[in-house]
mmCIF file of C-alpha atoms and ligand atoms in Angstrom:
data_model
loop_
_atom_site.group_PDB
_atom_site.id
_atom_site.type_symbol
_atom_site.label_atom_id
_atom_site.label_comp_id
_atom_site.label_asym_id
_atom_site.label_seq_id
_atom_site.Cartn_x
_atom_site.Cartn_y
_atom_site.Cartn_z
ATOM 1 C CA MET A 45 286.245 -43.225 267.119
ATOM 2 C CA ASN A 46 287.694 -43.171 263.579
ATOM 3 C CA ILE A 47 290.372 -45.783 262.895
ATOM 4 C CA LEU A 48 292.546 -45.733 259.769
ATOM 5 C CA ALA A 49 293.509 -49.363 259.121
ATOM 6 C CA PHE A 50 295.991 -51.141 256.867
ATOM 7 C CA GLU A 51 296.277 -54.734 255.653
ATOM 8 C CA SER A 52 299.187 -56.211 253.673
ATOM 9 C CA SER A 53 299.600 -59.787 254.920
ATOM 10 C CA CYS A 54 299.442 -61.545 251.538
ATOM 11 C CA ASP A 55 298.576 -60.390 248.024
ATOM 12 C CA GLU A 56 296.148 -57.551 248.708
ATOM 13 C CA THR A 57 297.159 -54.095 249.862
ATOM 14 C CA ALA A 58 294.258 -52.420 251.619
ATOM 15 C CA ALA A 59 293.350 -49.295 253.585
ATOM 16 C CA SER A 60 290.106 -48.349 255.278
ATOM 17 C CA VAL A 61 288.481 -45.912 257.675
ATOM 18 C CA VAL A 62 286.107 -47.527 260.166
ATOM 19 C CA ARG A 63 284.031 -45.730 262.803
ATOM 20 C CA ASP A 64 283.484 -47.413 266.193
ATOM 21 C CA GLY A 65 284.149 -50.879 264.775
ATOM 22 C CA ARG A 66 280.811 -51.040 262.997
ATOM 23 C CA GLU A 67 280.630 -48.380 260.307
ATOM 24 C CA ILE A 68 282.845 -48.653 257.221
ATOM 25 C CA LEU A 69 283.481 -45.107 255.967
ATOM 26 C CA SER A 70 285.788 -46.332 253.194
ATOM 27 C CA SER A 71 287.538 -49.517 252.125
ATOM 28 C CA VAL A 72 290.000 -49.669 249.249
ATOM 29 C CA VAL A 73 291.858 -52.761 248.081
ATOM 30 C CA ALA A 74 294.622 -53.095 245.475
ATOM 31 C CA SER A 75 294.722 -56.704 244.369
ATOM 32 C CA GLN A 76 297.944 -58.240 243.062
ATOM 33 C CA ILE A 77 296.196 -61.301 241.654
ATOM 34 C CA ALA A 78 296.906 -60.457 238.006
ATOM 35 C CA THR A 79 300.663 -60.400 238.708
ATOM 36 C CA HIS A 80 300.839 -63.572 240.822
ATOM 37 C CA ARG A 81 298.594 -65.457 238.370
ATOM 38 C CA LEU A 82 301.533 -65.490 235.925
ATOM 39 C CA TYR A 83 303.422 -67.701 238.429
ATOM 40 C CA GLY A 84 300.479 -69.850 239.563
ATOM 41 C CA GLY A 85 300.671 -68.573 243.151
ATOM 42 C CA VAL A 86 301.888 -65.740 245.365
ATOM 43 C CA VAL A 87 305.551 -64.793 244.937
ATOM 44 C CA PRO A 88 306.449 -63.254 248.324
ATOM 45 C CA GLU A 89 309.155 -60.892 247.078
ATOM 46 C CA ILE A 90 306.889 -59.467 244.360
ATOM 47 C CA ALA A 91 304.067 -59.132 246.897
ATOM 48 C CA SER A 92 306.264 -57.024 249.208
ATOM 49 C CA ARG A 93 307.355 -54.746 246.390
ATOM 50 C CA GLN A 94 303.823 -54.182 245.168
ATOM 51 C CA HIS A 95 302.658 -53.376 248.711
ATOM 52 C CA VAL A 96 305.387 -50.715 248.918
ATOM 53 C CA GLU A 97 304.207 -49.191 245.640
ATOM 54 C CA ALA A 98 300.512 -49.221 246.557
ATOM 55 C CA ILE A 99 300.181 -48.410 250.241
ATOM 56 C CA SER A 100 300.683 -44.655 250.279
ATOM 57 C CA GLY A 101 298.207 -44.040 247.448
ATOM 58 C CA LEU A 102 295.652 -46.324 249.107
ATOM 59 C CA CYS A 103 295.982 -44.402 252.367
ATOM 60 C CA THR A 104 295.192 -41.142 250.552
ATOM 61 C CA GLU A 105 292.303 -42.786 248.698
ATOM 62 C CA ALA A 106 290.798 -44.323 251.856
ATOM 63 C CA LEU A 107 290.815 -40.913 253.582
ATOM 64 C CA LYS A 108 289.345 -39.232 250.493
ATOM 65 C CA GLN A 109 286.531 -41.770 250.112
ATOM 66 C CA ALA A 110 285.752 -41.502 253.828
ATOM 67 C CA ASN A 111 285.630 -37.735 253.432
ATOM 68 C CA CYS A 112 288.081 -37.542 256.312
ATOM 69 C CA SER A 113 291.318 -35.698 256.952
ATOM 70 C CA LEU A 114 294.125 -37.117 259.077
ATOM 71 C CA GLU A 115 293.042 -34.663 261.807
ATOM 72 C CA GLN A 116 289.803 -36.626 262.104
ATOM 73 C CA ILE A 117 291.589 -39.949 262.620
ATOM 74 C CA ASP A 118 291.870 -41.120 266.231
ATOM 75 C CA ALA A 119 294.091 -44.192 265.807
ATOM 76 C CA ILE A 120 296.040 -46.216 263.244
ATOM 77 C CA ALA A 121 295.593 -49.984 262.998
ATOM 78 C CA VAL A 122 297.558 -52.597 261.105
ATOM 79 C CA THR A 123 297.744 -56.355 260.549
ATOM 80 C CA TYR A 124 300.958 -57.494 262.265
ATOM 81 C CA ALA A 125 300.454 -61.325 261.959
ATOM 82 C CA PRO A 126 300.129 -63.959 260.580
ATOM 83 C CA GLY A 127 301.163 -63.798 256.923
ATOM 84 C CA LEU A 128 304.126 -63.352 254.602
ATOM 85 C CA ILE A 129 306.736 -61.626 256.703
ATOM 86 C CA GLY A 130 308.027 -59.240 254.008
ATOM 87 C CA ALA A 131 304.469 -58.329 253.047
ATOM 88 C CA LEU A 132 303.375 -57.723 256.653
ATOM 89 C CA LEU A 133 306.423 -55.524 257.296
ATOM 90 C CA VAL A 134 305.302 -53.043 254.631
ATOM 91 C CA GLY A 135 301.985 -52.384 256.371
ATOM 92 C CA VAL A 136 303.530 -52.408 259.845
ATOM 93 C CA ASN A 137 306.236 -49.903 258.932
ATOM 94 C CA PHE A 138 303.888 -47.612 257.052
ATOM 95 C CA ALA A 139 301.401 -47.640 259.944
ATOM 96 C CA LYS A 140 304.157 -47.062 262.476
ATOM 97 C CA GLY A 141 305.552 -44.128 260.505
ATOM 98 C CA LEU A 142 302.137 -42.532 260.215
ATOM 99 C CA ALA A 143 301.301 -43.072 263.877
ATOM 100 C CA ILE A 144 304.592 -41.557 265.027
ATOM 101 C CA ALA A 145 304.419 -38.624 262.590
ATOM 102 C CA ARG A 146 300.853 -37.755 263.637
ATOM 103 C CA GLY A 147 301.226 -38.632 267.319
ATOM 104 C CA LEU A 148 298.413 -41.180 267.033
ATOM 105 C CA PRO A 149 298.000 -44.460 268.930
ATOM 106 C CA LEU A 150 298.912 -47.634 267.046
ATOM 107 C CA ILE A 151 296.770 -50.799 267.315
ATOM 108 C CA PRO A 152 298.176 -54.156 266.138
ATOM 109 C CA VAL A 153 295.555 -56.571 264.772
ATOM 110 C CA HIS A 154 295.757 -60.335 264.193
ATOM 111 C CA HIS A 155 294.649 -61.130 260.626
ATOM 112 C CA LEU A 156 292.230 -63.937 261.582
ATOM 113 C CA ARG A 157 290.639 -61.819 264.307
ATOM 114 C CA GLY A 158 290.094 -59.325 261.501
ATOM 115 C CA HIS A 159 288.371 -61.913 259.290
ATOM 116 C CA ILE A 160 285.965 -62.671 262.148
ATOM 117 C CA ALA A 161 285.357 -58.935 262.740
ATOM 118 C CA ALA A 162 284.379 -58.517 259.062
ATOM 119 C CA ASN A 163 280.976 -59.661 260.294
ATOM 120 C CA TYR A 164 280.458 -56.794 262.781
ATOM 121 C CA PRO A 165 279.798 -53.935 260.335
ATOM 122 C CA ALA A 166 277.514 -56.216 258.296
ATOM 123 C CA HIS A 167 275.500 -57.477 261.273
ATOM 124 C CA PRO A 168 274.849 -54.745 263.875
ATOM 125 C CA ASP A 169 273.174 -57.218 266.264
ATOM 126 C CA LEU A 170 276.064 -59.708 266.251
ATOM 127 C CA ALA A 171 278.100 -59.836 269.467
ATOM 128 C CA PRO A 172 280.191 -62.576 271.119
ATOM 129 C CA PRO A 173 280.015 -65.241 272.374
ATOM 130 C CA PHE A 174 279.608 -67.320 269.215
ATOM 131 C CA LEU A 175 281.213 -70.230 267.398
ATOM 132 C CA CYS A 176 283.124 -69.352 264.239
ATOM 133 C CA LEU A 177 284.473 -71.264 261.260
ATOM 134 C CA VAL A 178 287.467 -69.356 259.870
ATOM 135 C CA ALA A 179 288.591 -70.743 256.501
ATOM 136 C CA SER A 180 291.149 -68.867 254.441
ATOM 137 C CA GLY A 181 294.117 -69.483 252.164
ATOM 138 C CA GLY A 182 296.426 -70.089 255.120
ATOM 139 C CA HIS A 183 294.171 -71.231 257.980
ATOM 140 C CA SER A 184 291.171 -73.412 258.803
ATOM 141 C CA HIS A 185 290.016 -73.018 262.392
ATOM 142 C CA ILE A 186 286.944 -73.694 264.471
ATOM 143 C CA VAL A 187 287.085 -70.955 267.077
ATOM 144 C CA ARG A 188 284.967 -70.152 270.081
ATOM 145 C CA VAL A 189 284.833 -66.337 270.204
ATOM 146 C CA GLU A 190 284.432 -65.798 273.965
ATOM 147 C CA ASP A 191 284.383 -62.023 273.682
ATOM 148 C CA TYR A 192 285.793 -59.527 271.175
ATOM 149 C CA THR A 193 289.408 -60.242 272.133
ATOM 150 C CA HIS A 194 289.363 -63.752 273.643
ATOM 151 C CA PHE A 195 289.392 -66.805 271.426
ATOM 152 C CA THR A 196 289.561 -70.548 272.074
ATOM 153 C CA VAL A 197 290.604 -72.743 269.157
ATOM 154 C CA LEU A 198 288.604 -75.998 269.186
ATOM 155 C CA GLY A 199 289.892 -77.379 265.882
ATOM 156 C CA ARG A 200 292.424 -76.530 263.206
ATOM 157 C CA THR A 201 293.955 -78.037 260.107
ATOM 158 C CA ARG A 202 296.891 -80.368 260.660
ATOM 159 C CA ASP A 203 298.279 -79.763 257.162
ATOM 160 C CA ASP A 204 296.866 -77.711 254.233
ATOM 161 C CA ALA A 205 294.314 -74.977 254.832
ATOM 162 C CA ALA A 206 290.984 -75.317 253.018
ATOM 163 C CA GLY A 207 291.863 -72.434 250.665
ATOM 164 C CA GLU A 208 295.238 -73.981 249.937
ATOM 165 C CA ALA A 209 293.499 -77.251 248.978
ATOM 166 C CA PHE A 210 291.182 -75.284 246.660
ATOM 167 C CA ASP A 211 294.126 -73.458 245.088
ATOM 168 C CA LYS A 212 296.293 -76.576 244.613
ATOM 169 C CA THR A 213 293.421 -78.637 243.188
ATOM 170 C CA ALA A 214 292.501 -75.792 240.845
ATOM 171 C CA ARG A 215 296.084 -75.595 239.649
ATOM 172 C CA ALA A 216 296.083 -79.343 238.884
ATOM 173 C CA LEU A 217 292.887 -78.833 236.881
ATOM 174 C CA GLY A 218 294.516 -76.021 234.917
ATOM 175 C CA PHE A 219 292.397 -73.242 236.447
ATOM 176 C CA PRO A 220 294.001 -69.833 237.092
ATOM 177 C CA TYR A 221 295.172 -68.629 240.539
ATOM 178 C CA PRO A 222 293.436 -68.126 242.951
ATOM 179 C CA GLY A 223 291.614 -71.351 242.364
ATOM 180 C CA GLY A 224 288.777 -71.251 244.889
ATOM 181 C CA ILE A 225 286.528 -69.059 242.829
ATOM 182 C CA ALA A 226 287.297 -71.044 239.626
ATOM 183 C CA ILE A 227 286.385 -74.335 241.325
ATOM 184 C CA ASP A 228 283.215 -72.788 242.749
ATOM 185 C CA LYS A 229 282.210 -71.698 239.231
ATOM 186 C CA ALA A 230 283.128 -74.980 237.472
ATOM 187 C CA ALA A 231 281.416 -77.033 240.201
ATOM 188 C CA LYS A 232 278.093 -75.401 239.317
ATOM 189 C CA GLN A 233 278.218 -77.306 235.991
ATOM 190 C CA GLY A 234 279.391 -80.609 237.525
ATOM 191 C CA ASN A 235 278.012 -83.562 239.487
ATOM 192 C CA PRO A 236 279.144 -83.457 243.146
ATOM 193 C CA ASN A 237 278.637 -87.214 243.458
ATOM 194 C CA ALA A 238 280.455 -88.205 240.237
ATOM 195 C CA ILE A 239 283.696 -89.203 242.019
ATOM 196 C CA HIS A 240 284.006 -90.248 245.635
ATOM 197 C CA PHE A 241 287.030 -88.490 247.118
ATOM 198 C CA PRO A 242 288.012 -89.306 250.733
ATOM 199 C CA ARG A 243 287.013 -87.167 253.738
ATOM 200 C CA PRO A 244 290.077 -87.736 255.934
ATOM 201 C CA LYS A 245 289.647 -87.675 259.718
ATOM 202 C CA VAL A 246 292.300 -86.856 262.284
ATOM 203 C CA ASP A 247 292.899 -89.646 264.806
ATOM 204 C CA GLY A 248 291.966 -88.670 268.325
ATOM 205 C CA SER A 249 290.469 -85.308 267.378
ATOM 206 C CA LEU A 250 286.841 -84.438 266.760
ATOM 207 C CA TYR A 251 287.361 -81.057 265.171
ATOM 208 C CA ASP A 252 290.803 -80.988 263.503
ATOM 209 C CA PHE A 253 290.954 -81.036 259.720
ATOM 210 C CA SER A 254 293.297 -82.676 257.229
ATOM 211 C CA PHE A 255 292.999 -81.536 253.619
ATOM 212 C CA SER A 256 296.280 -82.703 252.127
ATOM 213 C CA GLY A 257 295.066 -86.322 251.656
ATOM 214 C CA LEU A 258 292.041 -85.069 249.764
ATOM 215 C CA LYS A 259 294.219 -82.920 247.509
ATOM 216 C CA THR A 260 296.499 -85.944 246.868
ATOM 217 C CA ALA A 261 293.461 -88.101 246.033
ATOM 218 C CA VAL A 262 292.438 -85.589 243.356
ATOM 219 C CA LEU A 263 296.003 -85.496 241.969
ATOM 220 C CA ASN A 264 296.113 -89.324 241.878
ATOM 221 C CA TYR A 265 292.760 -89.404 240.102
ATOM 222 C CA LEU A 266 294.027 -86.951 237.468
ATOM 223 C CA HIS A 267 297.359 -88.789 236.978
ATOM 224 C CA HIS A 268 295.620 -92.133 236.640
ATOM 225 C CA ALA A 269 293.189 -90.765 234.045
ATOM 226 C CA GLU A 270 296.117 -89.302 232.120
ATOM 227 C CA GLN A 271 298.058 -92.583 232.195
ATOM 228 C CA VAL A 272 295.179 -94.678 230.892
ATOM 229 C CA GLY A 273 294.188 -92.011 228.378
ATOM 230 C CA GLU A 274 290.796 -91.373 229.968
ATOM 231 C CA THR A 275 289.112 -88.029 229.321
ATOM 232 C CA ILE A 276 288.092 -86.367 232.563
ATOM 233 C CA CYS A 277 285.219 -84.003 233.171
ATOM 234 C CA LYS A 278 286.813 -81.054 235.002
ATOM 235 C CA GLU A 279 283.442 -79.845 236.206
ATOM 236 C CA ASP A 280 282.731 -83.219 237.857
ATOM 237 C CA VAL A 281 286.164 -83.270 239.506
ATOM 238 C CA ALA A 282 285.666 -79.700 240.770
ATOM 239 C CA ALA A 283 282.159 -80.467 242.080
ATOM 240 C CA SER A 284 283.214 -83.742 243.737
ATOM 241 C CA PHE A 285 286.286 -82.152 245.370
ATOM 242 C CA GLN A 286 284.249 -79.170 246.564
ATOM 243 C CA ASN A 287 281.591 -81.518 247.933
ATOM 244 C CA ALA A 288 284.243 -83.302 250.017
ATOM 245 C CA VAL A 289 285.605 -80.014 251.419
ATOM 246 C CA VAL A 290 282.101 -78.755 252.206
ATOM 247 C CA ASP A 291 281.265 -82.084 253.913
ATOM 248 C CA MET A 292 284.370 -81.870 256.094
ATOM 249 C CA LEU A 293 284.056 -78.194 257.037
ATOM 250 C CA SER A 294 280.335 -78.328 257.733
ATOM 251 C CA HIS A 295 280.442 -81.673 259.567
ATOM 252 C CA HIS A 296 283.184 -80.603 261.997
ATOM 253 C CA PHE A 297 281.700 -77.147 262.485
ATOM 254 C CA LEU A 298 278.179 -78.424 263.144
ATOM 255 C CA SER A 299 279.352 -81.163 265.491
ATOM 256 C CA ALA A 300 281.386 -78.590 267.433
ATOM 257 C CA ALA A 301 278.214 -76.465 267.608
ATOM 258 C CA ASN A 302 276.243 -79.462 268.872
ATOM 259 C CA ASN A 303 278.763 -80.558 271.467
ATOM 260 C CA THR A 304 279.334 -77.046 272.825
ATOM 261 C CA ASP A 305 275.659 -76.132 272.694
ATOM 262 C CA SER A 306 276.409 -73.108 270.468
ATOM 263 C CA HIS A 307 273.357 -71.505 268.904
ATOM 264 C CA VAL A 308 274.998 -68.556 267.179
ATOM 265 C CA LEU A 309 277.318 -69.544 264.331
ATOM 266 C CA VAL A 310 279.526 -67.252 262.246
ATOM 267 C CA LEU A 311 281.564 -67.797 259.075
ATOM 268 C CA ALA A 312 284.780 -65.930 258.241
ATOM 269 C CA GLY A 313 287.663 -65.921 255.715
ATOM 270 C CA GLY A 314 288.094 -66.062 251.950
ATOM 271 C CA VAL A 315 286.836 -69.646 251.568
ATOM 272 C CA VAL A 316 283.438 -68.794 253.067
ATOM 273 C CA ALA A 317 282.724 -66.974 249.800
ATOM 274 C CA ASN A 318 282.174 -70.507 248.466
ATOM 275 C CA SER A 319 278.561 -70.811 247.334
ATOM 276 C CA ALA A 320 278.171 -74.523 248.158
ATOM 277 C CA LEU A 321 279.616 -74.058 251.656
ATOM 278 C CA ARG A 322 277.320 -71.105 252.390
ATOM 279 C CA GLU A 323 274.283 -73.024 251.110
ATOM 280 C CA ARG A 324 275.085 -76.167 253.089
ATOM 281 C CA ILE A 325 275.729 -74.436 256.415
ATOM 282 C CA GLU A 326 272.736 -72.148 255.910
ATOM 283 C CA LYS A 327 270.513 -75.193 255.330
ATOM 284 C CA GLU A 328 271.864 -77.100 258.330
ATOM 285 C CA CYS A 329 271.451 -74.064 260.592
ATOM 286 C CA ALA A 330 267.879 -73.539 259.400
ATOM 287 C CA GLN A 331 267.094 -77.215 260.140
ATOM 288 C CA SER A 332 268.644 -77.143 263.601
ATOM 289 C CA GLY A 333 267.252 -73.725 264.564
ATOM 290 C CA ARG A 334 270.647 -72.025 264.825
ATOM 291 C CA THR A 335 271.328 -68.407 263.930
ATOM 292 C CA LEU A 336 273.965 -68.012 261.202
ATOM 293 C CA TYR A 337 275.909 -64.885 260.296
ATOM 294 C CA MET A 338 278.008 -64.739 257.124
ATOM 295 C CA PRO A 339 280.083 -61.841 255.848
ATOM 296 C CA PRO A 340 278.850 -60.359 252.547
ATOM 297 C CA LEU A 341 280.878 -61.699 249.588
ATOM 298 C CA SER A 342 282.560 -58.310 249.169
ATOM 299 C CA ILE A 343 284.273 -58.584 252.567
ATOM 300 C CA CYS A 344 285.110 -62.329 252.762
ATOM 301 C CA GLY A 345 288.548 -61.849 251.184
ATOM 302 C CA ASP A 346 291.367 -59.733 252.571
ATOM 303 C CA ASN A 347 290.543 -56.078 253.214
ATOM 304 C CA ALA A 348 291.389 -53.393 255.759
ATOM 305 C CA ALA A 349 287.824 -52.674 256.940
ATOM 306 C CA MET A 350 287.887 -55.934 258.897
ATOM 307 C CA ILE A 351 291.163 -54.809 260.519
ATOM 308 C CA GLY A 352 289.631 -51.438 261.416
ATOM 309 C CA ALA A 353 286.571 -53.202 262.865
ATOM 310 C CA GLN A 354 288.613 -55.522 265.099
ATOM 311 C CA ALA A 355 290.981 -52.670 266.022
ATOM 312 C CA PHE A 356 288.140 -50.822 267.768
ATOM 313 C CA TYR A 357 287.597 -53.763 270.127
ATOM 314 C CA GLU A 358 291.336 -54.255 270.611
ATOM 315 C CA TRP A 359 291.509 -50.581 271.550
ATOM 316 C CA GLU A 360 288.676 -50.976 274.058
ATOM 317 C CA ALA A 361 290.539 -53.939 275.576
ATOM 318 C CA GLY A 362 293.668 -51.788 275.946
ATOM 319 C CA THR A 363 295.803 -53.229 273.127
ATOM 320 C CA ARG A 364 298.469 -50.741 271.998
ATOM 321 C CA ALA A 365 301.772 -50.928 270.150
ATOM 322 C CA ASP A 366 304.653 -48.505 269.855
ATOM 323 C CA ALA A 367 307.656 -47.967 267.628
ATOM 324 C CA ASP A 368 309.062 -51.422 268.307
ATOM 325 C CA LEU A 369 306.032 -53.235 266.814
ATOM 326 C CA ASN A 370 307.259 -56.116 264.669
ATOM 327 C CA ALA A 371 305.571 -58.390 262.107
ATOM 328 C CA PHE A 372 305.263 -62.147 262.676
ATOM 329 C CA ALA A 373 304.614 -64.924 260.156
ATOM 330 C CA ASN A 374 302.890 -67.135 262.741
ATOM 331 C CA VAL A 375 300.980 -66.059 265.823
ATOM 332 C CA GLU A 376 298.105 -67.945 267.426
ATOM 333 C CA ILE A 377 294.725 -66.203 267.316
ATOM 334 C CA GLY A 378 294.315 -66.618 271.071
HETATM 335 O O1 KG4 B 148 291.053 -64.949 253.505
HETATM 336 P P1 KG4 B 148 291.688 -64.869 252.176
HETATM 337 O O2 KG4 B 148 291.241 -63.817 251.212
HETATM 338 O O3 KG4 B 148 293.235 -64.758 252.296
HETATM 339 C C1 KG4 B 148 293.949 -65.399 253.299
HETATM 340 O O4 KG4 B 148 293.953 -64.899 254.441
HETATM 341 O O5 KG4 B 148 294.503 -66.474 252.968
HETATM 342 O O6 KG4 B 148 291.446 -66.311 251.499
HETATM 343 C C2 KG4 B 148 291.927 -66.603 250.233
HETATM 344 C C3 KG4 B 148 291.501 -68.011 249.898
HETATM 345 C C4 KG4 B 148 292.151 -68.533 248.614
HETATM 346 O O7 KG4 B 148 292.680 -69.815 248.874
HETATM 347 C C5 KG4 B 148 290.983 -68.580 247.632
HETATM 348 O O8 KG4 B 148 291.121 -69.571 246.650
HETATM 349 C C6 KG4 B 148 289.845 -68.871 248.561
HETATM 350 O O9 KG4 B 148 290.078 -68.070 249.686
HETATM 351 N N1 KG4 B 148 288.533 -68.534 247.952
HETATM 352 C C7 KG4 B 148 287.579 -69.451 247.710
HETATM 353 C C8 KG4 B 148 286.509 -68.757 247.066
HETATM 354 N N2 KG4 B 148 286.862 -67.439 246.952
HETATM 355 C C9 KG4 B 148 288.116 -67.330 247.513
HETATM 356 N N3 KG4 B 148 287.530 -70.767 247.965
HETATM 357 C C10 KG4 B 148 286.424 -71.435 247.583
HETATM 358 N N4 KG4 B 148 285.372 -70.845 246.944
HETATM 359 C C11 KG4 B 148 285.369 -69.524 246.676
HETATM 360 N N5 KG4 B 148 284.333 -68.945 246.059
HETATM 361 ZN ZN1 ZN B 149 292.876 -63.479 254.905
#
């Protein structure tokens, strides 16, 4: 089954053709990063406009690269939630129009389910159930993937997402948007134990995260240094901040794995491109005899192949949408 999928939930417009959820025939992404970088973050109105400009050309390109005509497409899939509402609406309306015009079924896909499904084409032997850490710019979840379309959230962030903490800290350090990759790079030259930043815990919860206190601790450290005229080493700040985030994500994820007796662990979302996080979890899994699956770096960030992959399983579970499909800024993964 060939699915033509679209993604436009934030600052990447993407189209892809995926066969049977596991084979990526094409995946094209138009990034808006260069535009949003001028403002230090995503400007929703600009994002929507750029999606409108890009989506039709990307659709043509995805079909061309897949060596496919629309006659060979069996269904259309699209991210309908969560994300920036104006941005999501562009993908949803384009997908709807195409589905209606061609008489094709329409499959709505949750963005975070898509991030998890990014692992399926890369790892043919991977199948649920497994425990997944989903860390992106907007979400940080520990999720038990019961089967392809049933999810139980064990932990989540109570405030900032991990990616948001990376981006805000990077901004304070004067690094360009999006900050995660800049911090990752700077941290390689720094000492992760130079500054002890807090690892906040959430009262009464084993697996929930709180990153906003950590971000504030970095800001306070920078303001204090500025006030007393102290020169800071950006690389040390980046490495020490990153070390705290990696400690928190890996600690909660591994204790959830322990307590739920989960032996297959999976990473998903833009933040899992982080080299220190991948190394740490890889090492801990090797020590505890767990099997770990990570998406290749090329598919950690937003793309439409992950939407096409998840769409196949949504289709098998009977998920369909029609002309009244709407976009939603917030919808639970479960
Ligand atoms: O999943 P994603 O592409 O978009 C959302 O769904 O939000 O995640 C984007 C987030 C951004 O916050 C970005 O800074 C972060 O992923 N990110 C990283 C790295 N690469 C991207 N964070 C830490 N280290 C990285 N190497
Ligand atoms: Zn994403």
